[in-house]
Each structure stands twice: as structure tokens, then as C-alpha cells.
XYZ file of C-alpha atoms in Angstrom:
757
model
C 96.598 160.312 -169.050
C 94.280 160.061 -166.071
C 92.813 163.520 -166.859
C 92.324 162.596 -170.521
C 90.481 159.431 -169.492
C 88.208 161.440 -167.186
C 87.554 163.971 -169.977
C 86.704 161.203 -172.433
C 84.366 159.625 -169.907
C 82.544 162.908 -169.351
C 82.225 163.532 -173.078
C 80.944 160.015 -173.644
C 78.494 160.381 -170.752
C 77.184 163.710 -172.086
C 76.891 162.379 -175.627
C 75.130 159.247 -174.375
C 72.759 161.240 -172.207
C 71.809 163.620 -175.001
C 71.608 160.887 -177.621
C 69.369 158.905 -175.264
C 67.055 161.916 -174.929
C 66.920 162.385 -178.674
C 66.352 158.671 -179.321
C 63.520 158.543 -176.809
C 62.013 161.671 -178.321
C 62.196 160.252 -181.842
C 60.607 156.962 -180.743
C 57.771 158.812 -179.078
C 57.285 161.008 -182.100
C 57.223 157.995 -184.413
C 54.484 156.486 -182.323
C 52.578 159.753 -182.424
C 53.001 160.123 -186.168
C 50.870 156.997 -186.656
C 47.941 158.886 -185.190
C 46.099 160.888 -187.834
C 45.371 163.728 -185.403
C 48.983 164.995 -185.540
C 50.329 166.776 -188.581
C 53.366 164.919 -190.057
C 55.005 168.203 -190.983
C 54.704 169.386 -187.400
C 56.230 166.161 -186.094
C 59.141 166.488 -188.522
C 59.722 170.099 -187.477
C 59.665 169.126 -183.784
C 62.273 166.381 -184.360
C 64.561 168.835 -186.137
C 64.235 171.355 -183.294
C 65.106 168.707 -180.684
C 68.174 167.629 -182.631
C 69.235 171.247 -182.958
C 68.969 171.757 -179.191
C 71.007 168.608 -178.565
C 73.736 169.772 -180.948
C 73.893 173.155 -179.201
C 74.481 171.459 -175.848
C 77.289 169.382 -177.340
C 78.867 172.459 -178.943
C 78.874 174.250 -175.588
C 80.606 171.351 -173.843
C 83.129 171.036 -176.680
C 84.007 174.729 -176.308
C 84.615 174.228 -172.579
C 86.764 171.108 -173.036
C 88.847 172.265 -175.987
C 89.564 176.002 -176.087
C 88.173 177.275 -172.823
C 88.074 180.852 -174.155
C 85.645 183.139 -172.420
C 84.332 184.738 -175.618
C 83.814 181.414 -177.397
C 81.962 179.900 -174.447
C 79.698 182.943 -174.137
C 78.947 182.832 -177.863
C 78.017 179.142 -177.681
C 75.851 179.786 -174.605
C 74.050 182.597 -176.426
C 73.411 180.282 -179.387
C 72.046 177.587 -177.044
C 69.675 180.030 -175.347
C 68.580 181.391 -178.703
C 67.650 177.914 -179.974
C 65.900 177.061 -176.696
C 63.881 180.255 -176.830
C 62.872 179.526 -180.412
C 61.692 176.023 -179.436
C 59.691 177.317 -176.471
C 58.015 179.998 -178.572
C 57.266 177.582 -181.404
C 56.046 174.691 -179.238
C 54.116 176.170 -176.356
C 53.609 172.774 -174.664
C 57.372 172.588 -174.015
C 57.448 176.014 -172.347
C 57.640 175.421 -168.608
C 58.952 177.162 -165.526
C 61.387 174.318 -164.765
C 63.034 174.664 -168.148
C 63.331 178.429 -167.723
C 64.878 177.986 -164.270
C 67.385 175.464 -165.613
C 68.414 177.878 -168.401
C 68.761 180.709 -165.873
C 70.916 178.529 -163.637
C 73.227 177.601 -166.532
C 73.606 181.264 -167.524
C 74.432 182.274 -163.936
C 77.020 179.501 -163.534
C 78.825 180.426 -166.762
C 78.913 184.122 -165.837
C 80.264 183.277 -162.389
C 83.389 181.565 -163.770
C 86.627 183.555 -163.477
C 88.401 182.615 -166.692
C 91.684 184.251 -165.673
C 92.228 181.548 -163.044
C 91.445 178.596 -165.319
C 94.295 176.267 -166.303
C 94.690 172.639 -167.296
C 94.931 171.439 -163.691
C 91.831 173.124 -162.249
C 89.652 173.251 -165.358
C 87.429 170.340 -164.322
C 86.971 171.692 -160.805
C 86.120 175.213 -161.993
C 83.609 174.029 -164.570
C 82.095 171.299 -162.405
C 79.036 173.392 -161.575
C 78.693 174.406 -165.232
C 78.703 170.755 -166.296
C 76.105 169.995 -163.633
C 73.897 172.848 -164.911
C 74.196 171.568 -168.496
C 73.168 168.087 -167.388
C 70.254 169.537 -165.401
C 69.054 171.507 -168.443
C 69.272 168.447 -170.675
C 67.491 166.258 -168.086
C 64.712 168.832 -167.571
C 64.191 169.228 -171.307
C 64.029 165.446 -171.716
C 61.462 165.067 -168.896
C 59.210 167.787 -170.308
C 59.439 166.288 -173.790
C 58.709 162.791 -172.424
C 55.645 164.019 -170.532
C 54.415 165.708 -173.666
C 54.935 162.601 -175.798
C 53.300 160.325 -173.204
C 50.185 162.456 -173.301
C 50.414 164.152 -169.917
C 49.881 167.467 -171.742
C 46.746 168.069 -173.789
C 47.240 167.067 -177.419
C 44.752 169.612 -178.722
C 47.284 172.362 -178.069
C 49.442 170.965 -180.854
C 46.958 172.206 -183.401
C 47.118 175.816 -182.210
C 49.422 178.355 -183.727
C 52.469 179.153 -181.587
C 52.189 182.390 -179.639
C 55.329 184.513 -179.274
C 55.913 185.242 -175.602
C 58.967 186.780 -173.938
C 60.360 184.907 -170.950
C 62.377 186.369 -168.165
C 65.303 184.014 -168.684
C 66.017 185.393 -172.187
C 65.576 189.117 -171.682
C 69.181 189.942 -172.513
C 69.601 187.539 -175.444
C 69.461 189.052 -178.927
C 67.792 186.740 -181.433
C 68.677 187.272 -185.057
C 68.115 183.804 -186.497
C 67.514 180.324 -185.195
C 70.222 178.669 -187.238
C 73.568 178.964 -185.554
C 76.729 179.982 -187.290
C 78.225 176.557 -186.643
C 75.430 174.814 -188.530
C 75.860 177.183 -191.481
C 79.571 176.499 -191.654
C 80.509 180.083 -190.774
C 83.011 180.982 -188.072
C 82.514 183.578 -185.413
C 85.183 186.319 -185.239
C 86.987 184.644 -182.343
C 86.883 181.283 -184.043
C 88.426 182.856 -187.130
C 91.295 184.166 -185.025
C 91.755 180.783 -183.322
C 91.905 178.992 -186.655
C 94.573 181.369 -187.909
C 96.546 181.125 -184.670
C 97.120 177.452 -185.329
C 98.847 178.308 -188.608
C 102.507 179.289 -188.433
C 102.184 181.702 -191.388
C 98.905 183.263 -190.245
C 100.213 186.842 -190.096
C 101.747 186.605 -193.558
C 98.506 185.177 -194.928
C 96.388 187.913 -193.347
C 98.751 190.651 -194.560
C 98.749 189.130 -198.036
C 94.939 189.183 -198.073
C 94.929 192.837 -196.974
C 97.371 193.721 -199.765
C 95.256 191.869 -202.314
C 92.154 193.685 -201.039
C 93.876 197.028 -201.646
C 94.802 196.072 -205.219
C 91.291 194.800 -205.859
C 89.757 198.024 -204.549
C 92.179 200.093 -206.639
C 91.028 198.305 -209.791
C 87.361 198.799 -208.881
C 87.837 202.521 -208.214
C 89.786 202.946 -211.448
C 87.014 201.286 -213.435
C 84.292 203.398 -211.823
C 86.225 206.651 -212.309
C 86.918 205.975 -215.982
C 83.327 204.936 -216.560
C 81.982 208.059 -214.832
C 84.294 210.301 -216.874
C 83.104 208.728 -220.095
C 79.472 209.088 -219.046
C 80.046 212.713 -218.034
C 81.550 213.550 -221.413
C 78.696 211.749 -223.119
C 76.056 213.675 -221.148
C 77.653 216.991 -222.068
C 77.590 216.093 -225.744
C 74.016 214.874 -225.338
C 72.925 218.201 -223.838
C 74.570 220.153 -226.685
C 72.929 217.943 -229.290
C 69.504 218.168 -227.644
C 69.696 221.963 -227.318
C 70.696 222.381 -230.968
C 68.007 219.985 -232.194
C 65.370 221.613 -230.035
C 66.231 225.045 -231.435
C 66.116 223.779 -235.008
C 62.774 221.981 -234.780
C 61.232 224.784 -232.723
C 61.098 227.157 -235.715
C 59.226 224.643 -237.868
C 55.446 224.542 -237.584
C 52.792 221.958 -238.281
C 55.261 219.077 -238.138
C 54.067 215.637 -236.981
C 54.834 214.674 -233.378
C 56.687 217.965 -232.859
C 55.602 218.377 -229.249
C 56.462 214.736 -228.565
C 60.003 215.099 -229.854
C 60.348 218.402 -228.004
C 59.425 216.622 -224.784
C 61.870 213.850 -225.651
C 64.643 216.410 -226.076
C 63.668 218.062 -222.797
C 63.747 214.655 -221.121
C 67.221 214.063 -222.548
C 68.405 217.386 -221.184
C 66.828 216.801 -217.787
C 68.093 213.230 -217.533
C 71.567 214.398 -218.575
C 71.564 217.000 -215.818
C 70.394 214.405 -213.292
C 73.076 212.018 -214.513
C 75.700 214.725 -214.086
C 74.525 215.250 -210.509
C 74.651 211.492 -209.921
C 78.163 211.297 -211.344
C 79.288 214.185 -209.155
C 77.814 212.465 -206.079
C 79.496 209.157 -206.917
C 82.819 210.907 -207.475
C 82.461 212.735 -204.167
C 81.039 211.070 -201.075
C 78.938 208.240 -202.481
C 81.590 205.923 -203.907
C 85.066 207.054 -204.936
C 86.209 209.136 -201.980
C 84.994 206.783 -199.185
C 86.488 203.753 -200.910
C 89.786 205.496 -201.614
C 89.927 206.688 -198.016
C 89.320 203.173 -196.720
C 91.924 201.770 -199.137
C 94.548 204.298 -198.005
C 93.773 203.510 -194.376
C 94.121 199.788 -195.107
C 97.508 200.351 -196.756
C 98.736 202.518 -193.892
C 97.714 200.094 -191.151
C 98.961 197.105 -193.133
C 102.434 198.632 -193.408
C 102.445 199.523 -189.703
C 101.363 196.004 -188.734
C 103.960 194.486 -191.037
C 106.689 196.621 -189.475
C 105.516 195.763 -185.946
C 105.452 192.040 -186.725
C 108.930 192.259 -188.237
C 110.244 193.947 -185.086
C 108.695 191.289 -182.858
C 110.178 188.542 -185.003
C 113.609 190.178 -184.809
C 113.347 190.341 -181.037
C 112.386 186.684 -180.925
C 115.279 185.796 -183.231
C 117.716 187.727 -181.026
C 116.442 185.919 -177.944
C 116.800 182.529 -179.647
C 120.332 183.381 -180.807
C 121.231 184.473 -177.277
C 119.838 181.181 -175.985
C 121.948 179.204 -178.457
C 125.078 181.106 -177.466
C 124.325 180.594 -173.776
C 123.807 176.884 -174.364
C 127.115 176.595 -176.255
C 128.877 178.541 -173.537
C 127.368 176.340 -170.870
C 128.526 173.229 -172.670
C 131.987 174.725 -173.128
C 132.230 175.641 -169.421
C 131.071 172.172 -168.508
C 133.833 170.624 -170.622
C 136.404 172.917 -169.044
C 135.169 171.957 -165.620
C 135.365 168.284 -166.434
C 138.948 168.727 -167.616
C 139.894 170.674 -164.472
C 138.208 168.084 -162.298
C 140.034 165.250 -164.054
C 143.339 167.053 -163.677
C 142.634 167.602 -159.995
C 141.884 163.951 -159.525
C 145.199 162.880 -161.095
C 147.108 165.432 -158.979
C 145.588 164.030 -155.815
C 146.612 160.502 -156.757
C 150.173 161.626 -157.470
C 150.288 163.484 -154.149
C 149.244 160.408 -152.238
C 151.917 158.234 -153.866
C 154.782 160.734 -153.400
C 156.852 161.670 -150.252
C 159.492 164.101 -149.083
C 160.561 167.084 -151.166
C 158.563 165.867 -154.115
C 155.437 166.062 -152.009
C 155.942 169.775 -151.416
C 155.969 170.495 -155.168
C 152.941 168.300 -155.659
C 151.134 170.227 -152.913
C 151.657 173.454 -154.788
C 150.423 171.916 -158.040
C 147.484 170.388 -156.211
C 146.493 173.754 -154.773
C 146.814 175.353 -158.164
C 144.659 172.690 -159.843
C 142.118 172.858 -157.058
C 141.892 176.604 -157.598
C 141.451 176.042 -161.366
C 138.738 173.495 -160.662
C 136.876 175.945 -158.450
C 137.133 178.666 -161.082
C 135.837 176.279 -163.761
C 132.984 175.274 -161.498
C 132.150 178.912 -160.893
C 132.140 179.557 -164.660
C 129.852 176.581 -165.141
C 127.442 177.971 -162.589
C 127.556 181.408 -164.258
C 126.962 179.854 -167.684
C 124.048 177.856 -166.258
C 122.533 180.981 -164.749
C 122.936 182.797 -168.081
C 121.342 179.886 -169.876
C 118.384 179.929 -167.494
C 117.970 183.669 -168.019
C 118.054 183.189 -171.789
C 115.492 180.411 -171.543
C 113.242 182.706 -169.496
C 113.711 185.513 -172.029
C 112.860 183.178 -174.904
C 109.697 182.054 -173.126
C 108.722 185.632 -172.448
C 109.437 186.616 -176.041
C 107.467 183.636 -177.285
C 104.495 184.613 -175.125
C 104.790 188.220 -176.251
C 104.980 187.052 -179.853
C 101.850 184.958 -179.420
C 100.001 187.846 -177.796
C 101.167 190.203 -180.524
C 100.124 187.658 -183.110
C 96.664 187.418 -181.599
C 96.356 191.219 -181.416
C 97.524 191.625 -185.014
C 95.085 189.010 -186.276
C 92.265 190.691 -184.381
C 93.262 194.090 -185.753
C 93.516 192.775 -189.317
C 90.175 191.004 -189.037
C 88.505 194.149 -187.731
C 90.145 196.205 -190.459
C 89.020 193.811 -193.197
C 85.466 193.785 -191.817
C 85.384 197.589 -191.784
C 86.727 197.759 -195.326
C 84.164 195.216 -196.495
C 81.428 197.237 -194.800
C 82.533 200.393 -196.619
C 82.772 198.523 -199.917
C 79.274 197.131 -199.382
C 77.820 200.568 -198.604
C 79.367 202.331 -201.611
C 78.439 199.434 -203.906
C 74.829 199.721 -202.772
C 75.007 203.462 -203.469
C 76.464 202.887 -206.932
C 73.922 200.397 -208.185
C 70.990 202.025 -206.390
C 71.657 205.407 -207.994
C 72.135 203.785 -211.389
C 68.884 201.867 -210.893
C 66.975 205.036 -210.039
C 68.442 206.770 -213.079
C 67.522 203.901 -215.381
C 64.047 203.547 -213.843
C 63.183 207.226 -214.373
C 64.474 207.026 -217.952
C 62.433 203.894 -218.590
C 59.260 205.551 -217.266
C 59.714 208.638 -219.453
C 60.405 206.511 -222.534
C 57.305 204.433 -221.867
C 55.243 207.614 -221.563
C 56.601 208.894 -224.881
C 55.871 205.533 -226.496
C 52.257 205.626 -225.302
C 51.853 209.191 -226.551
C 53.274 208.310 -229.968
C 50.706 205.525 -230.359
C 47.893 208.081 -230.006
C 49.017 210.242 -232.960
C 46.720 210.344 -235.974
C 48.739 210.454 -239.239
C 48.035 213.546 -241.332
C 46.690 215.568 -238.417
C 49.325 218.301 -238.592
C 48.970 218.547 -242.364
C 45.262 219.250 -241.921
C 46.079 221.978 -239.398
C 48.527 223.480 -241.877
C 45.854 223.618 -244.607
C 43.394 225.278 -242.220
C 45.982 227.853 -241.180
C 46.812 228.620 -244.812
C 43.129 229.254 -245.543
C 42.820 231.604 -242.572
C 45.947 233.459 -243.737
C 44.361 234.259 -247.100
C 41.250 235.615 -245.375
C 43.384 237.818 -243.091
C 45.179 239.260 -246.124
C 41.861 240.296 -247.693
C 40.715 241.926 -244.431
C 44.039 243.718 -244.126
C 43.793 245.250 -247.589
C 40.260 246.526 -246.867
C 41.360 248.073 -243.559
C 44.336 249.681 -245.238
C 42.123 251.305 -247.873
C 39.702 252.646 -245.264
C 42.450 254.010 -243.044
C 44.246 255.733 -245.898
C 41.004 257.386 -246.991
C 40.337 258.597 -243.446
C 43.836 259.992 -243.156
C 43.469 261.941 -246.390
C 40.421 263.760 -244.987
C 42.477 265.235 -242.154
C 45.601 266.087 -244.109
C 49.163 264.920 -243.508
C 50.192 263.707 -240.064
C 52.552 265.816 -237.989
C 54.075 263.085 -235.829
C 54.462 259.365 -235.344
C 51.630 259.527 -232.829
C 49.248 260.569 -235.608
C 50.212 257.460 -237.521
C 49.655 255.186 -234.520
C 46.277 256.667 -233.578
C 43.187 256.227 -235.748
C 41.198 259.408 -236.460
C 37.824 260.176 -234.942
C 36.144 257.019 -233.738
C 39.417 255.090 -233.540
C 41.123 257.555 -231.177
C 39.758 256.017 -228.023
C 40.728 252.524 -229.041
C 44.301 253.504 -229.862
C 44.658 255.534 -226.651
C 43.640 252.444 -224.676
C 46.172 250.452 -226.650
C 48.947 252.904 -225.725
C 48.014 252.780 -222.040
C 47.756 248.996 -221.839
C 49.537 247.120 -224.567
C 48.114 243.802 -223.386
C 44.496 244.854 -224.215
C 44.821 245.720 -227.908
C 41.757 244.423 -229.706
C 41.321 246.412 -232.914
C 43.167 245.938 -236.209
C 46.670 247.330 -236.304
C 48.820 248.723 -239.085
C 51.906 247.045 -237.584
C 52.515 243.430 -236.696
C 52.199 242.526 -232.986
C 55.514 241.994 -231.158
C 56.427 238.445 -230.312
C 59.532 236.449 -229.669
C 58.196 233.676 -231.836
C 58.576 235.796 -235.005
C 62.363 235.667 -235.067
C 64.951 233.045 -234.374
C 66.929 232.770 -231.153
C 69.983 234.253 -232.847
C 68.043 237.429 -233.679
C 66.819 238.119 -230.139
C 69.976 240.036 -229.313
C 69.734 242.503 -232.158
C 70.888 240.440 -235.134
C 69.469 240.179 -238.633
C 65.723 239.739 -239.035
C 65.719 238.209 -242.480
C 64.604 234.741 -241.386
C 61.831 234.672 -238.763
C 59.758 231.927 -237.187
C 56.366 231.822 -235.516
C 55.968 231.091 -231.816
C 53.488 228.320 -231.277
C 51.905 229.965 -228.233
C 51.353 233.567 -229.276
C 51.187 233.960 -233.047
C 49.034 232.505 -235.801
C 49.870 231.745 -239.412
C 47.714 234.661 -240.475
C 50.148 237.344 -239.272
C 51.918 239.174 -242.089
C 54.000 242.290 -242.623
C 52.290 245.636 -243.069
C 53.877 248.886 -244.125
C 53.922 252.092 -242.045
C 52.734 255.361 -243.553
C 55.353 258.022 -243.696
C 55.321 260.203 -240.592
C 57.240 263.454 -240.041
C 59.532 263.851 -237.076
C 58.643 266.136 -234.220
C 62.174 266.847 -232.994
C 65.864 266.407 -233.648
C 67.229 265.583 -230.238
C 70.849 264.549 -230.324
C 70.899 262.957 -226.860
C 68.628 262.033 -223.998
C 69.855 264.780 -221.665
C 68.867 267.943 -223.599
C 65.195 267.177 -224.225
C 64.035 270.481 -222.776
C 66.545 272.432 -224.885
C 65.616 271.048 -228.312
C 65.098 273.386 -231.259
C 61.754 273.665 -233.023
C 61.221 271.431 -236.016
C 62.187 272.833 -239.376
C 59.746 272.721 -242.302
C 61.842 270.088 -244.018
C 61.574 267.787 -240.968
C 57.827 268.227 -240.596
C 57.081 267.451 -244.163
C 55.425 264.256 -245.336
C 58.749 262.691 -246.371
C 60.868 263.614 -243.317
C 60.718 260.081 -241.766
C 60.680 258.123 -244.910
C 63.201 255.681 -243.417
C 60.446 254.375 -241.017
C 58.348 253.301 -243.946
C 59.293 249.617 -243.800
C 60.186 249.400 -240.077
C 58.400 246.694 -238.084
C 57.467 247.659 -234.526
C 56.363 245.664 -231.515
C 53.328 246.459 -229.417
C 55.553 248.062 -226.784
C 57.274 250.183 -229.459
C 53.894 251.571 -230.558
C 53.535 253.354 -227.217
C 56.601 255.566 -227.827
C 56.997 258.816 -229.810
C 60.220 258.251 -231.693
C 62.497 260.686 -233.468
C 65.877 260.455 -235.062
C 68.962 260.175 -232.927
C 72.224 261.700 -234.046
C 74.521 261.260 -231.046
C 75.975 257.790 -230.163
C 74.528 256.207 -227.016
C 73.521 252.800 -225.644
C 70.539 250.774 -226.890
C 68.095 249.783 -224.155
C 67.026 246.629 -226.018
C 70.262 244.923 -227.060
C 72.605 247.085 -224.900
C 74.775 247.773 -227.944
C 76.146 251.147 -228.987
C 73.825 253.155 -231.247
C 75.848 255.063 -233.863
C 73.634 255.154 -236.926
C 70.018 254.235 -237.534
C 69.041 255.061 -233.943
C 65.756 256.449 -232.583
C 64.799 258.149 -229.345
C 61.475 258.539 -227.529
C 60.515 262.127 -226.921
C 58.797 261.400 -223.586
C 60.809 258.680 -221.796
C 64.097 259.273 -223.674
C 64.419 255.552 -224.495
C 67.070 254.956 -227.154
C 67.373 251.893 -229.358
C 68.382 250.712 -232.803
C 65.808 250.985 -235.529
C 66.091 247.263 -236.112
C 65.421 246.671 -232.416
C 61.964 248.274 -232.625
C 60.565 244.935 -233.701
C 61.857 243.280 -230.504
C 61.348 246.130 -228.012
C 59.405 245.101 -224.879
C 59.687 248.307 -222.781
C 56.510 250.413 -222.786
C 56.669 254.198 -222.649
C 56.088 255.564 -219.156
C 55.685 259.184 -220.374
C 58.550 260.272 -218.145
C 62.298 259.843 -218.148
C 63.209 256.164 -218.028
C 65.347 255.356 -214.965
C 68.744 253.751 -215.388
C 69.479 250.041 -215.375
C 69.240 248.335 -211.965
C 70.771 245.146 -210.626
C 67.826 242.841 -210.082
C 69.174 239.284 -210.171
C 71.480 238.475 -207.302
C 70.507 241.613 -205.343
C 69.220 241.572 -201.778
C 65.479 240.987 -201.477
C 65.011 243.940 -199.153
C 66.975 246.214 -201.494
C 64.423 245.670 -204.286
C 61.380 245.409 -202.006
C 61.941 248.749 -200.252
C 61.487 250.595 -203.545
C 57.899 249.307 -203.837
C 55.001 250.795 -201.856
C 53.664 247.362 -200.877
C 57.099 245.947 -200.151
C 56.878 243.265 -202.896
C 59.466 243.253 -205.693
C 57.904 244.154 -209.007
C 59.280 241.036 -210.725
C 57.261 238.788 -208.412
C 54.070 240.730 -209.056
C 54.507 240.861 -212.828
C 55.473 237.214 -213.295
C 52.969 235.825 -210.805
C 50.130 237.841 -212.307
C 50.931 236.656 -215.822
C 51.195 233.014 -214.698
C 47.851 233.226 -212.883
C 46.179 234.742 -215.931
C 47.168 232.152 -218.502
C 49.271 229.297 -217.145
C 47.568 227.821 -214.094
C 46.240 224.863 -216.070
C 49.403 224.342 -218.109
C 50.983 220.964 -217.352
C 54.606 221.036 -216.182
C 54.659 224.828 -215.841
C 57.608 224.856 -213.447
C 59.193 221.592 -214.586
C 59.560 222.269 -218.322
C 62.353 224.687 -219.219
C 61.797 227.656 -221.503
C 63.965 229.052 -224.272
C 67.321 230.088 -222.876
C 67.845 233.083 -225.184
C 64.335 234.428 -224.625
C 64.727 233.986 -220.875
C 67.965 235.991 -220.906
C 66.316 238.724 -222.985
C 63.421 238.992 -220.521
C 65.854 239.199 -217.592
C 67.752 241.992 -219.362
C 64.517 243.841 -220.164
C 63.326 243.666 -216.529
C 66.581 245.244 -215.362
C 66.304 247.972 -218.002
C 62.566 248.713 -217.901
C 61.346 247.478 -214.506
C 57.509 247.879 -214.360
C 57.312 248.974 -217.985
C 58.188 245.590 -219.499
C 55.447 243.907 -221.542
C 55.713 240.154 -220.865
C 52.359 239.150 -222.360
C 53.978 237.883 -225.551
C 56.537 235.696 -223.792
C 56.048 231.968 -223.334
C 54.704 230.850 -219.971
C 57.737 228.622 -219.498
C 60.054 231.579 -220.182
C 58.287 233.640 -217.496
C 58.518 230.772 -215.021
C 62.216 230.373 -215.775
C 62.783 234.052 -214.999
C 60.855 233.752 -211.734
C 62.814 230.649 -210.697
C 66.091 232.304 -211.670
C 65.346 235.358 -209.522
C 64.449 233.253 -206.498
C 67.454 230.981 -207.021
C 69.940 233.871 -207.182
C 68.760 235.573 -204.001
C 71.726 235.841 -201.603
C 69.456 234.613 -198.816
C 66.211 232.683 -199.459
C 62.772 233.609 -198.168
C 63.179 231.075 -195.372
C 66.295 232.562 -193.836
C 69.358 230.463 -193.074
C 69.239 231.371 -189.402
C 65.738 229.902 -189.091
């Protein structure tokens, strides 16, 4: 009671001292506020800061008087120093050396306390110097504030902006915010544990919260997984739909907003691919896996903690049961001793009143009862010792249980904080990635909307009418050229080979020879339509039917039309590509004007015009579609290229006037393996594609971003492996060429910048 009175007196003294300081400060500030020189907002802010400092001092003293935990006292001291530093930085007139020294002294006194030796008896003596330092700090702060309010410090400094300045007394204090956790209503970690320790069911409550957290996380993960699966399936269907729609509208020309919808479909495909990558990342290490791992760890540790707590409780229960048994035994031994003692007392009385022979018998009984009394007394002492041991064991078990309880609460709190941190991180990842996805989609849609507003209705229809007019003019020019060429051919007699059909007589010989040597430089009128991928659908690029064809928007005009080939006799009857030097001379029937009448309606590409074809009778493999040639096959006399007759329209391999080498593995092969076959050490695919891109695609927007046609890209890759340098890529789309270049670089086993670098 005496100690409690002293404690109450000290608390009352501290509260009165601090309240006196605050009251004096407020009175001085009220008197200053009447002066128009001082800003009322500044005065109000200064009052709030002083009250905050006073509250921090009271909180520190309360922590010392009540809990006396080292961590709690250090936390409160750090909060006090943080508030004091904020006040000194904000109000430079209150920043003085005396106040810094007082704060340093308080910090040193608190750090010098040995908390392991503190108990209820010596608490006041141990913290006497700390209390004195707190009072000194409060007194110094009050004096400096009083001097400032009385005008001893220049008032003009109040109007200056506060200058942030580090002081030596706060070098090791981390400042995150001025407001303390106590003022916000939040508990520090140690305070959380102390609050739970006062509850008898604290462990059960904490374990129940951990179990609920696991169930909550399981539901969140289940929702995200199901949502991601649905979105993944939707993106796959979206890609299929966009690809099919893009193929269908690509064969139609002069349609309004065609390029805009093509870009929209490409954006859908690209956004679907990005969404698939996002989904894969969220399913892997961005959301699902980290959260599931943290949930499993929570469940594992929760079960271990529950089992440990159960074992400790069982031990405590055993100790309490042993104590109860020892107490009952002690009481029983005490009763037995009392009975033996009472019997001994009666025997002594009888012995004193008896004499003679009867006395001898009483002596024997007296000795026997005395011996029984001593044995009962000894049992009482043993029972008392056992009871004391049980009491000691119960106290030890109770202390161990409290320590275990504190450790378990700390472990559960740390575990919950870690789980919350993981949940926060993955949640940020989830919504951030979804935001980026939605933002990119919104930007692309806005761009398409702005482009659609710029379209002039009827523009494509006008282009269609112009193209139709130019087509009629081309037909008239084609008929005139056909008449002239047929008349020139009749002057020189019938042609002896397909080369005579391809070449123009006399003045046209030089032009056609240049066309054979460089198919990309053909300038004169041709009997046969120029080769292009745009003149047949994607399904026909692998050797299918050529009944329905479409025009490529980049390389063909509406004026192109079909022209017929003059009949040309064959110059050989090779049956395979291996016996070219052993062929028999042509028979008169094969060199006649009707020997190759089957080529009359065959359409040939520009690359096919460079070959000298003849009939093929032996089955072999087509170099264009890589199918087996059984019937309707042709073979070049010079390079021995073999292909279907229907593939002549799509052929892209130029004649090299020597035997065509076999197919090579280009994509996925080592860079050095392809480069060593070139004189300059550069793979031919890089030179061909780069040269074509530099010639006609440097100013094309999105050259590497926009994807080309998948079927055309695959055909060009196949042709490059079959024909190497002899492939004519001038008629391919720029995006197709870029796709092939990117595919080659992507499939290199080791990139240009080596892994070891």
C-alpha cells in the first residue's frame, strides 16, 4: 500500500508538472494570438505539437510504471524522440543545445537500465535516474517555450519557413511519421502480445484466426484460378476467331475500313497472347504459387503450434493433478497423525493412573503407540515434502506455460504478418497486371476509334471504280501485245523449246534474258501472269486447288488477268533428275508444235519462267509443296528442279543453271554451321531478308510489330530451305519477310549475344 501511494504521488506529480507546462504554454499562446503579427494557424499548430510532446512523456512514464517491458519502454522512448525532433525541426526557435542534452541524457539513462534485475521491490530505485531525466527534459522544454513566449527570442523568426536540420541527439532514430501509433489507436507488436496475454483463451483465439486466414486464402486462390482458366479459354477462342476472320476479310478488296478492322483483329490476337502470358505469370510466381505456399506453411505451423500447446497444457494438467493428490495425501497423513497423537495421549494418562503388573502391559502399549505416532509424524513430514515439491513443479509448469504462451503468440503474430505481407504483394501483382492489360487495350481501342472517325464514306468504292477502269485498259493493251507477238513468232517458224516461248524474238531477246537472270527486274510486258502469293488463298499455298484466287493488296493490281501460253515442244524426256547426261535425243513427235499442248493453259510464276521444263515420267518429290509427283510433273533441264504442274504458279525458286542442291536444315541450326558455307561468313537468309526490307520496308509502320500471314510465312521458310539463294522473295509481303527473319533469329540454339557473355 505504501508503494502504491508513492507511485500515485509520482504519477500525480508528473501529470501536474506536464499539465502546468501545457497550461502556461497555452496561456502565453493565447496572449500572442491577439497580436496580428502572428499567424493563427501557426499558433494552433504549435499548441498541438506541445500537447503531443506532453502526451508522449506521459506514455513513457506509464510504460515504466505498468508493464516495465524493455521493448515497450524503448518503443515509447523512440516515439518521444521522434516527436521532439519533429517539433525542433518545425519550430526552429525551440531548438536549443539544452534540450538536445536533456534528450541525450534521457536516452543514455534508459539504455543503462538492466531490465533483467528489475522487480516490484527495486523498480523505483532502478528507474529513479530515468524519472529524473524525464523531469529534466520536461522542465527544459517548458523553460525554452516560456522564454520564447515571453519574447526573449526574436519574434521575426516565427515568420520564416522551418529548416530541416539533423541533430546529434537523434542520429540513430528512424522517423517515419510524427503521429505515434498510440494516437492512431494501433498497437505495436509487443503491445498486441501483451493484450492477448491477459486473455485466458488467447492461444485458441490466435489459432482460430490463423485457421480462418487459411480458409479465406483458399477461397481467394480458388476464385483466381477459376477466373484465369475461364479467361485463358476465352483468349484461345478469341485468337481462333480473329485468325479466321482475318483470313476471310483479307481476300476481299476495296472494302471500307478494311485495314482498320485488320488492325483490330491483329490487336485482338496480340492482346490475347499478352493476356495468356499474364495468366501464365499469375498462375506461376506472381499470385497462385506464392499464396498457396504461404497458406500451406501457415497450416503446417498452425498444426505444430496447436500440438505444442496441447502438450504444454497436458503437462500443466498433470502437475496440477499431482498437486491435488499430494494435498489430499498430506491431509490424510495429518489426520492419521492426529489420531496417533490422541491415542498416545490417552495411553499416557492410563499409564500414570495404573500400577503393578497392569503398568507393565500399559508400558508395552505406550511404546507401541509412541512408535505409531512417530511413524505417522514421519509420514506427515514426507507428505508435506511431496506437497512442497508438487507446488514447486506447478509453479515451474505455470511459468513454462506462460513463456510458451508468449512465444506462441509471438510466433503466430509473426506468421500472420508474413502471410499478410505475401497476400499484399500478390494482390498488388494481380491488380497491377490487370490494370496494365486493360490500359493497353483501352489505348488501342481509342486509337482505332480516332482512325474510324477519319474515314470518308464511299472512298473505297471510288477506288474500286478506278481499278475497274484500269483493268479494261490493260485488257486492250494485252490483246494488242498478243497479236504483235504471235505475228513475230510466225516469221521465225515454230519454237523448239519452252525457252523460245519465254524469250521474245529479235529486239526482245535482251529484255527477256535480263528477266531470266534477275526476276525482280522484269519491266516489259509478259505473256504469263506475275507470281504472287496474293493471287491465291491461304489454303492453296501448299499445292491445293487454284480455282478461287485473291489479290494481295501489296503486290498485285486489279488489272492483272490470265493469259494463255503458246504451245511449246519439249526438248527432252528425262525420267528422273539423276540421268540428265544420259537422256535420249528428242523424237520428231516430241519436237512438234503440239508436243507440249498440256502447258497451254498453265499459269507460271516469275521464278518458274527462268526454268526450262520438260515432262517427268518417274515419281519423285516436288520442291514446292514437298509432295510426291506421280502424274502431271515437270522437270527443269538445267537445275533438275521437279514440281507439280499446278505448282508452277506458286514456284519461288529461280533456276541456277546447275544442279539444285538438296534441302538443308536452316531453322534451328547452329549459326556457325550456316555461316561457314558463305564466303563472307553471313548466312544467306540474313542477307536476302535484310536487303529486301531495306529496299521497300524501311518506312513501313510497325514492320516488326505487325505479324504476317502464317501460311505464307511457312511457305517462305520451306522455300529457303529448298532453294537457298535462289528464292525470289520480292513478291512476298514485307511483314511475311520480317516474320521469317524473326523466326530464324528466335530459333537459333544460341543467340548472337552468347549466353556465356
